[in-house]
Amino acid sequence: MDFQPYIPGLKPADPGPLSRFLPALEEGVISAWLSQLDKPSAWLLDPFGFSPRLVLEAARNGYRVLVTANNPITRFLLEMFASPPAQSEFTAALADLGAIKKGDERLAGHLQSLYLTSCEKCNQQIYAQAFLWRKGEDAPYARIYECSHCGDAGERIITSEDIERARKIAETDALHRSRAFEKVVALNDEDRFYAEEAIQHYLPRPLYALTTIINRLDGLNLSAERKRALTALILIACDAGNTLWAHPAERPRPKQLSTPSQFREHNVWMALERGLSLWAETSSTVPCEAWPTKIPESGGILIYEGRLRDLAHVVKKEIPIAAVIGSVPRPNQAFWTLSALWAGWLWGKDAVEPYKVALRRRRYDWAWNATALHSAFKRLRELLPEGVSFFAMLPEPEPAYLTSAFTAASAAGLSLQSVALRTEHDPVQIVWKNEQKQQTKNTDADILQNAIQEYLITRGEPASYLLIHTAGLIALAEAGALKNPEMEFDEALRKTNTMFEFSLKGDGRFVHYSTGEGVDTGMWGSSTSPQSTRGPAHIVPTLFRESDSIESLSDRVEIAIVTYLQKNQKGIYLEIEADLYPRFAGLLTPSKGLIYAILNSYAEKESGSWNLRAEDLASARREELNTMYTLIETIGKRLGYTTRKQDKLLHWEESGTSVRTFNVLASALLRRALQESDPNTIIVIPGGRAALAAYKQERDPSLTTQLKKHRLVKYRLLRNLLEVPILTRETFEEQIASDPVEKSTGQMMMF
Ligand SMILES: [Zn+2]
């Protein structure tokens, strides 16, 4: 396979409205891919409509993007992001809402008063930002506030008045609850049960606040623009009002509609106010229309509100698709169910109707996901011209998700062109092509083991399970071995899983480490011999010997970055990444953590750009190495040894026999140093490399194991030894043993 370089984003995903449910895609990625495509004003298709930001960025690049979106909430988000109302409309919308009369009160005051609590310090009446609940209890156990009178702020114990207030609202709950689901489904609807169940994820107070707001909406005489702004604010409140807010926030991205054991009940009025800043994006607008309205050739978004299967006649007749883009969906029962609920609240039953299946289905497994993806991919095969590329992003990658997507695409006949993976925290980037590729029809039983072994050898160090799994999936996809036509998807996925388990456990070639980069799933390395199936062991040293040029990935990345810094003064991070990623494409993409560990070791950051430290300029390092050589010779002489230099190594000898060997490095190329060293060798590194050396050991548990057999010391230790007035062979050994290379500090980025 022709592995493409990973395309890094320019900045992290914007934490905007409903961001906990939308794919977290870095900005700039799709722009970079489209600049390679180089067909401005051509038509793109996003068959999933799962990521409004992605579509918007593509349209801003001058492309016309056809999006199928059947989720009314994502469709609304897309329209809002494309042409947001002016900031003043949002402010005015909230003011209009707050000014509605509720009895003698204004609605704003009425809703805020639901959250009255007294400050623990000054006893003044204030509004709580949130109450904290334990699942299943009928009263909160704590409250969170910021007192505007005395400044006291934080989580405080609950009072009897707070409990009383929460219970009082619950007394009228049944009425509000039935109003809430009547907005979503009709009384005699067979889906009524599911709607009721979904609404269980709202406590009485937020449900009262939300239904009170929603019931007043129709009475408000607002312009279309202001109504859109108000709807957008209420949508934020609808999400803030449910119980899917774990406290402390352990899972910021819920997938299942389930109430955490401890959760926050947000102040709904404050959520509306916070919505103002969430929507406060003053970006240029992009034309956004619903099919069949036309959009300009200069770019825009055309939303197709039907299903992909109904699109064929549209596309074939008048919309020539140049490429497909999209964030591949993964099951999100929480968002899908809530979307149906919110659509009913905001727009009524008719808006829920086409999406009602989301209420009914409560269990989404990976086989379901693969089946759904497969039918989408098959439609793409039918409606696209031959040879069209599909740039797909798979955020929050995990093995089952990738198996599901690879199997679905392979079964639909899309051919896999490239896979680029950075870490489990970044979206995987895949390119498929609409073409029947000749599959290798490899029926070799070892296909998976060979692919994994080959990947580990190329990498030269252990890899996280996600990488191993992906390397295996690629081989299976290329061999057409993911699913045969008679199989159902659940059977195919099970078979693939069994193959992986068997390949990794049944074969002595691989060793599992429980630490290292990617600790969630452990690390996998190759073992020395069939005997060493468990416990720490080396990574295929026999194979390394066959081809000594193979160095570990982290050593190679270190060399590449230092070479770059030597050639380019004032490199900015993005340039360094841009230089690096094409050299380490596909599954070899270095993590940001590794890049920063190397940069911090060799360079200094000054007004945004990285420069080699003075002591790390090549000439300075050479001089320093020579000083170290002289120093080792001098210490040797004092201990009664003669020093012999052979290649890069210094040997202390006594009566012609080598007693100690020194391998003095200017780098942290530890894997390379280990290949040159025997257990008698002391590896000497500059102090400036200590943190990088520690980082590499944390990242690669097999390196730690191997280094245990050697002494690793810093230049400074040898310099200090020279100052010791009486140096004996014993004190030398003691001193050498007492120079641990410190663990890397907690501030280092592991990924
Ligand atoms: Zn106070």
Coordinates of C-alpha atoms in Angstrom, one line a residue, residues 15 51 91-92 108 143 256 290 292 298 369 400 414 416 505 545 547 560 565 606 654 673 685 725 746:
P15 CA -15.1 23.4 21.7
S51 CA -19.4 16.7 11.2
T91 CA -28.6 38.8 22.8
A92 CA -32.0 40.2 21.8
A108 CA -35.8 35.1 33.5
R143 CA -24.3 22.6 45.1
Q256 CA -24.6 5.7 25.9
A290 CA -31.6 22.7 0.9
P292 CA -33.1 21.5 -4.9
S298 CA -17.8 29.6 -5.8
N369 CA -22.5 -0.3 12.7
A400 CA -13.6 -2.6 17.0
L414 CA -14.2 0.0 -2.0
L416 CA -8.2 0.8 0.4
K505 CA -1.3 -15.3 21.7
R545 CA 21.0 -8.5 13.3
S547 CA 19.5 -6.0 8.9
A560 CA 15.3 13.5 11.3
L565 CA 17.2 21.9 12.9
E606 CA 12.1 31.7 21.0
E654 CA 44.5 -4.1 31.8
A673 CA 23.9 2.5 21.3
I685 CA 24.9 10.9 27.5
P725 CA 40.7 13.6 45.2
G746 CA 5.0 14.8 34.8

